[in-house]
Amino acid sequence: MKPIFGRGPSLQLRLFLAILLSASLMLADSRLGAFANIRYLLNSAVAPLQYAANLPREMLDVLRGQFSSHQRLLTENKALKRDLLVMKSNVLLLDQLQQENQRLRSLLGSPFVRDERKMVAEVMAVDSDPYSYQVMINKGRVDGVYEGQPVINDKGIVGQVSYVGAHNSRVLLLIDPTNAIPVQVVRNDIRVIATGGGRNHQILLEHVPSSTDIKKGDLLVSSGLGGRYPEGYPVARVTSFSFDNKRPFAQITAKATVQFDRLRYLLLVWPTDRVKMSSKPAVTEAAPATVVEPLVAPAVAPVTTTTTAPVVPASNKVNHANQ
């Protein structure tokens, strides 16, 4: 009589056959790629389930992004409205101050020209020499650029054009040690000579007696003397004032208002008198240089209290920078 349940192979034999079959299938798949099509079909069949499982997370991400964007837009809108209100009030005040300034200057007979011709220029390259502070701009002689032309930006005076090519020019920055500019203190109109410190946006005030009324925090603007830079543009703010009894002059340093390591767009300025002189054929290019010498003495006269000997080196430096 036959048993109801037949007796099959042992468990050890089944395990050995399963391992052998698995190893054979893995070897065939890795070496021959026999199951690539089957794996592709299985992956395609499982893909809808994967997308369905991932759908709630994607919906939550979209909702969270829309909510955060909405909140950010509301916050930015409020900030912009507040800034717009402040700017409008400043514009109203600025218009009033400009009208008052024009009336006062007309009364005093000392016009302050602010309708100079300006042209936007872009910085092309920066001088790699660590001892020279110059940049290259994309405007040249064909655009009317000339040597010694003042260059400004939205923060104040940047420097002057030192070399003019056909389609590009080189600008000598205000912090270069070879550059100098006549400035005056806004608080009390004291006129001094400022030179480039060469590092950290530093400006030096040289040949200033220790008794001069200059304090930390004073704003220095261009005085307009010498005919090179227009009057009234910010130059620097005094950061330190110290003096030694053994030295005849004080040690004064200031920080330039312009961030020279972030220059991108500059403004080339044509003063009104320069435009008028260029329209007259009888006037030569060197005509503005003839008025520099008599104007240098008043630039330092209010500062000197004892003798006028300090004026000589300061004026020589200004003349050298203007040449």
Short mmCIF file of C-alpha atoms in Angstrom, two decimals, residues 2-312:
data_model
loop_
_atom_site.label_atom_id
_atom_site.label_comp_id
_atom_site.label_asym_id
_atom_site.label_seq_id
_atom_site.Cartn_x
_atom_site.Cartn_y
_atom_site.Cartn_z
CA LYS A 2 1.38 3.39 -1.01
CA PRO A 3 1.71 6.18 1.60
CA ILE A 4 -0.53 9.23 1.11
CA PHE A 5 2.37 11.73 1.31
CA GLY A 6 5.41 10.80 -0.68
CA ARG A 7 8.78 11.36 0.89
CA GLY A 8 10.86 13.92 -1.06
CA PRO A 9 14.54 14.88 -0.92
CA SER A 10 16.06 16.00 2.36
CA LEU A 11 16.22 19.64 3.53
CA GLN A 12 20.00 19.78 3.15
CA LEU A 13 19.70 18.76 -0.50
CA ARG A 14 16.99 21.37 -1.11
CA LEU A 15 19.14 24.10 0.46
CA PHE A 16 22.13 23.09 -1.62
CA LEU A 17 20.07 23.12 -4.83
CA ALA A 18 18.58 26.52 -3.97
CA ILE A 19 22.02 28.02 -3.31
CA LEU A 20 23.39 26.51 -6.51
CA LEU A 21 20.43 27.84 -8.52
CA SER A 22 20.75 31.32 -6.98
CA ALA A 23 24.48 31.49 -7.68
CA SER A 24 23.90 30.36 -11.26
CA LEU A 25 21.20 32.98 -11.82
CA MET A 26 23.36 35.76 -10.29
CA LEU A 27 26.35 34.73 -12.42
CA ALA A 28 24.23 34.60 -15.57
CA ASP A 29 22.70 38.02 -14.83
CA SER A 30 26.03 39.71 -14.02
CA ARG A 31 28.03 38.17 -16.85
CA LEU A 32 25.48 37.67 -19.60
CA GLY A 33 22.65 40.09 -18.68
CA ALA A 34 20.10 37.38 -19.16
CA PHE A 35 17.47 38.95 -16.90
CA ALA A 36 17.80 42.59 -17.97
CA ASN A 37 14.48 42.55 -19.83
CA ILE A 38 12.71 40.84 -16.96
CA ARG A 39 14.09 43.36 -14.48
CA TYR A 40 13.00 46.21 -16.77
CA LEU A 41 9.43 44.81 -16.97
CA LEU A 42 9.23 44.36 -13.20
CA ASN A 43 10.53 47.89 -12.60
CA SER A 44 7.94 49.28 -15.01
CA ALA A 45 5.20 47.38 -13.25
CA VAL A 46 6.26 48.67 -9.82
CA ALA A 47 6.80 52.32 -10.95
CA PRO A 48 3.11 53.38 -10.58
CA LEU A 49 3.11 52.15 -7.02
CA GLN A 50 6.26 54.17 -6.29
CA TYR A 51 4.75 57.35 -7.77
CA ALA A 52 1.52 56.79 -5.81
CA ALA A 53 3.47 56.33 -2.57
CA ASN A 54 5.51 59.52 -3.25
CA LEU A 55 2.49 61.65 -4.20
CA PRO A 56 1.50 62.77 -0.64
CA ARG A 57 5.03 64.01 0.09
CA GLU A 58 5.17 65.99 -3.16
CA MET A 59 1.79 67.58 -2.46
CA LEU A 60 2.92 68.61 1.01
CA ASP A 61 6.13 70.10 -0.42
CA VAL A 62 4.15 72.12 -2.98
CA LEU A 63 1.73 73.41 -0.35
CA ARG A 64 4.55 74.31 2.01
CA GLY A 65 6.44 76.13 -0.78
CA GLN A 66 3.36 78.12 -1.78
CA PHE A 67 2.63 79.05 1.82
CA SER A 68 6.22 80.15 2.51
CA SER A 69 6.35 82.09 -0.78
CA HIS A 70 3.10 83.81 0.09
CA GLN A 71 4.39 84.79 3.52
CA ARG A 72 7.68 86.00 2.08
CA LEU A 73 5.92 88.08 -0.56
CA LEU A 74 3.69 89.64 2.09
CA THR A 75 6.71 90.51 4.24
CA GLU A 76 8.65 91.95 1.30
CA ASN A 77 5.60 93.92 0.19
CA LYS A 78 5.25 95.51 3.62
CA ALA A 79 8.97 96.34 3.73
CA LEU A 80 8.89 97.84 0.24
CA LYS A 81 5.84 99.97 1.07
CA ARG A 82 7.58 101.23 4.19
CA ASP A 83 10.80 102.00 2.28
CA LEU A 84 8.81 103.72 -0.48
CA LEU A 85 7.12 105.97 2.05
CA VAL A 86 10.46 106.90 3.59
CA MET A 87 12.03 107.56 0.18
CA LYS A 88 9.13 109.76 -0.89
CA SER A 89 9.48 111.83 2.27
CA ASN A 90 13.23 112.11 1.64
CA VAL A 91 12.61 113.24 -1.95
CA LEU A 92 10.24 115.93 -0.74
CA LEU A 93 12.84 117.14 1.74
CA LEU A 94 15.58 116.95 -0.89
CA ASP A 95 13.60 119.08 -3.34
CA GLN A 96 13.03 121.68 -0.64
CA LEU A 97 16.72 121.72 0.31
CA GLN A 98 17.79 122.04 -3.33
CA GLN A 99 15.51 125.00 -3.90
CA GLU A 100 16.72 126.65 -0.71
CA ASN A 101 20.35 126.00 -1.66
CA GLN A 102 19.87 127.50 -5.11
CA ARG A 103 18.25 130.61 -3.64
CA LEU A 104 21.06 131.07 -1.11
CA ARG A 105 23.81 130.62 -3.69
CA SER A 106 22.13 133.00 -6.09
CA LEU A 107 22.01 135.50 -3.26
CA LEU A 108 25.68 134.98 -2.40
CA GLY A 109 26.77 135.01 -6.04
CA SER A 110 28.60 131.66 -5.72
CA PRO A 111 26.88 129.22 -8.08
CA PHE A 112 27.26 125.55 -7.27
CA VAL A 113 27.07 123.80 -10.64
CA ARG A 114 25.34 120.43 -10.57
CA ASP A 115 24.38 120.00 -14.23
CA GLU A 116 27.64 118.39 -15.31
CA ARG A 117 27.63 115.95 -18.17
CA LYS A 118 27.95 112.37 -16.94
CA MET A 119 28.50 109.00 -18.63
CA VAL A 120 28.17 105.52 -17.16
CA ALA A 121 31.25 103.29 -17.47
CA GLU A 122 31.77 99.67 -16.42
CA VAL A 123 34.87 98.26 -14.74
CA MET A 124 36.58 95.77 -17.07
CA ALA A 125 39.61 94.75 -15.01
CA VAL A 126 41.45 95.48 -11.76
CA ASP A 127 45.19 96.07 -11.57
CA SER A 128 46.88 93.05 -10.01
CA ASP A 129 49.84 95.07 -8.71
CA PRO A 130 49.50 95.17 -4.88
CA TYR A 131 51.21 98.58 -4.75
CA SER A 132 49.05 100.22 -7.42
CA TYR A 133 45.33 100.87 -7.14
CA GLN A 134 43.89 101.25 -10.62
CA VAL A 135 40.98 99.84 -12.61
CA MET A 136 40.24 99.60 -16.33
CA ILE A 137 36.92 100.94 -17.69
CA ASN A 138 35.21 100.41 -21.05
CA LYS A 139 35.21 104.05 -22.20
CA GLY A 140 38.02 105.72 -24.12
CA ARG A 141 39.01 108.59 -26.37
CA VAL A 142 36.22 107.89 -28.85
CA ASP A 143 33.76 108.58 -26.01
CA GLY A 144 35.40 111.91 -25.13
CA VAL A 145 37.35 110.69 -22.08
CA TYR A 146 40.44 112.76 -21.23
CA GLU A 147 43.34 112.37 -18.80
CA GLY A 148 42.67 113.83 -15.38
CA GLN A 149 38.88 113.46 -15.74
CA PRO A 150 37.10 112.98 -12.39
CA VAL A 151 35.34 109.68 -11.78
CA ILE A 152 32.56 109.20 -9.19
CA ASN A 153 29.89 106.68 -8.18
CA ASP A 154 26.85 106.73 -5.92
CA LYS A 155 29.04 106.86 -2.78
CA GLY A 156 31.41 109.69 -3.71
CA ILE A 157 34.63 110.37 -5.59
CA VAL A 158 36.41 107.29 -6.98
CA GLY A 159 39.50 108.88 -8.57
CA GLN A 160 40.69 110.32 -11.85
CA VAL A 161 41.53 109.01 -15.32
CA SER A 162 45.27 108.42 -15.61
CA TYR A 163 45.49 106.88 -19.10
CA VAL A 164 43.16 107.09 -22.10
CA GLY A 165 43.08 104.54 -24.89
CA ALA A 166 40.91 104.39 -27.95
CA HIS A 167 38.14 102.30 -26.40
CA ASN A 168 39.18 101.92 -22.75
CA SER A 169 40.82 103.95 -20.02
CA ARG A 170 42.66 103.46 -16.75
CA VAL A 171 41.37 105.09 -13.55
CA LEU A 172 43.74 105.95 -10.69
CA LEU A 173 41.78 105.29 -7.50
CA LEU A 174 41.63 107.78 -4.68
CA ILE A 175 43.39 105.42 -2.22
CA ASP A 176 46.49 105.17 -4.43
CA PRO A 177 49.50 106.70 -2.59
CA THR A 178 50.32 108.85 -5.64
CA ASN A 179 46.87 110.44 -5.73
CA ALA A 180 45.88 113.59 -3.83
CA ILE A 181 42.77 115.74 -3.62
CA PRO A 182 41.88 119.06 -1.94
CA VAL A 183 39.08 118.50 0.57
CA GLN A 184 37.20 120.47 3.17
CA VAL A 185 35.49 119.57 6.43
CA VAL A 186 31.72 119.89 6.19
CA ARG A 187 31.41 120.94 9.84
CA ASN A 188 33.63 124.02 9.69
CA ASP A 189 34.85 124.35 6.03
CA ILE A 190 38.52 123.78 6.96
CA ARG A 191 40.47 122.93 3.78
CA VAL A 192 43.25 120.34 3.77
CA ILE A 193 45.00 118.00 1.34
CA ALA A 194 44.04 114.31 1.37
CA THR A 195 46.25 111.58 -0.09
CA GLY A 196 45.72 107.86 -0.61
CA GLY A 197 46.73 105.55 2.21
CA GLY A 198 47.17 102.53 -0.04
CA ARG A 199 45.24 99.95 2.00
CA ASN A 200 41.94 99.31 3.78
CA HIS A 201 40.25 102.26 2.00
CA GLN A 202 42.50 104.58 4.01
CA ILE A 203 42.87 108.30 3.34
CA LEU A 204 45.62 110.39 4.98
CA LEU A 205 45.54 114.09 5.84
CA GLU A 206 49.10 115.38 5.74
CA HIS A 207 50.75 118.61 6.87
CA VAL A 208 47.91 119.51 9.24
CA PRO A 209 48.91 121.32 12.47
CA SER A 210 47.83 119.69 15.72
CA SER A 211 45.74 122.75 16.64
CA THR A 212 43.43 122.30 13.65
CA ASP A 213 39.77 121.80 14.53
CA ILE A 214 39.28 118.34 13.02
CA LYS A 215 37.50 115.62 14.99
CA LYS A 216 36.77 111.95 14.60
CA GLY A 217 33.65 111.45 12.52
CA ASP A 218 34.00 114.64 10.43
CA LEU A 219 32.89 114.24 6.83
CA LEU A 220 35.36 115.34 4.16
CA VAL A 221 34.07 116.50 0.77
CA SER A 222 35.84 117.77 -2.32
CA SER A 223 36.54 121.49 -2.10
CA GLY A 224 36.67 122.11 -5.86
CA LEU A 225 40.02 123.90 -5.60
CA GLY A 226 42.51 123.08 -8.31
CA GLY A 227 39.84 122.64 -10.97
CA ARG A 228 40.22 118.86 -11.08
CA TYR A 229 37.37 117.50 -8.96
CA PRO A 230 33.89 119.05 -8.70
CA GLU A 231 32.87 120.58 -5.39
CA GLY A 232 30.80 118.95 -2.70
CA TYR A 233 31.20 115.21 -3.43
CA PRO A 234 31.92 112.96 -0.39
CA VAL A 235 35.51 111.74 -0.08
CA ALA A 236 36.06 110.21 3.37
CA ARG A 237 35.15 110.33 7.03
CA VAL A 238 37.79 110.97 9.73
CA THR A 239 38.50 107.86 11.81
CA SER A 240 41.41 109.01 14.03
CA PHE A 241 43.16 112.22 15.10
CA SER A 242 46.37 112.04 17.13
CA PHE A 243 49.44 114.21 17.57
CA ASP A 244 52.85 114.05 19.19
CA ASN A 245 54.59 117.04 20.72
CA LYS A 246 57.79 115.95 18.99
CA ARG A 247 56.18 116.26 15.56
CA PRO A 248 54.99 119.48 13.93
CA PHE A 249 51.91 117.92 12.34
CA ALA A 250 49.07 115.73 13.52
CA GLN A 251 48.49 112.17 12.33
CA ILE A 252 45.00 112.08 10.82
CA THR A 253 43.47 109.11 9.03
CA ALA A 254 40.09 108.78 7.35
CA LYS A 255 38.09 106.02 5.68
CA ALA A 256 36.93 106.56 2.11
CA THR A 257 33.17 106.62 1.53
CA VAL A 258 33.60 104.54 -1.63
CA GLN A 259 34.03 100.77 -1.32
CA PHE A 260 36.86 100.30 -3.80
CA ASP A 261 36.77 96.51 -3.65
CA ARG A 262 33.17 96.47 -4.94
CA LEU A 263 33.41 98.81 -7.93
CA ARG A 264 31.28 97.79 -10.90
CA TYR A 265 29.69 100.85 -12.52
CA LEU A 266 31.27 104.32 -12.47
CA LEU A 267 30.32 107.79 -13.65
CA LEU A 268 32.64 109.88 -15.80
CA VAL A 269 32.08 113.59 -15.12
CA TRP A 270 32.60 116.47 -17.53
CA PRO A 271 32.52 119.71 -15.49
CA THR A 272 30.57 122.55 -17.08
CA ASP A 273 33.63 124.76 -17.47
CA ARG A 274 35.44 121.88 -19.19
CA VAL A 275 32.59 121.50 -21.69
CA LYS A 276 32.62 125.23 -22.40
CA MET A 277 36.39 125.31 -22.90
CA SER A 278 36.29 122.28 -25.20
CA SER A 279 33.79 124.13 -27.41
CA LYS A 280 36.29 127.02 -27.92
CA PRO A 281 39.10 126.17 -30.36
CA ALA A 282 41.38 128.84 -28.94
CA VAL A 283 41.59 127.21 -25.52
CA THR A 284 44.21 124.47 -25.20
CA GLU A 285 44.11 121.30 -23.09
CA ALA A 286 46.59 122.73 -20.59
CA ALA A 287 44.45 125.78 -19.82
CA PRO A 288 42.92 124.38 -16.58
CA ALA A 289 46.41 123.68 -15.19
CA THR A 290 47.21 127.40 -15.15
CA VAL A 291 44.70 128.08 -12.41
CA VAL A 292 45.91 125.33 -10.08
CA GLU A 293 48.84 127.18 -8.57
CA PRO A 294 47.02 130.32 -7.27
CA LEU A 295 44.23 128.17 -5.84
CA VAL A 296 46.45 125.85 -3.82
CA ALA A 297 47.49 128.47 -1.27
CA PRO A 298 43.92 129.19 -0.08
CA ALA A 299 43.38 125.42 0.26
CA VAL A 300 45.74 125.21 3.21
CA ALA A 301 45.77 128.82 4.42
CA PRO A 302 42.92 128.35 6.95
CA VAL A 303 44.70 125.32 8.39
CA THR A 304 48.17 126.86 8.94
CA THR A 305 48.41 128.77 12.23
CA THR A 306 52.10 129.66 12.53
CA THR A 307 53.98 129.55 9.23
CA THR A 308 53.25 128.73 5.61
CA ALA A 309 56.13 126.28 5.24
CA PRO A 310 53.84 123.20 5.27
CA VAL A 311 52.05 124.48 2.21
CA VAL A 312 54.94 123.72 -0.10
#
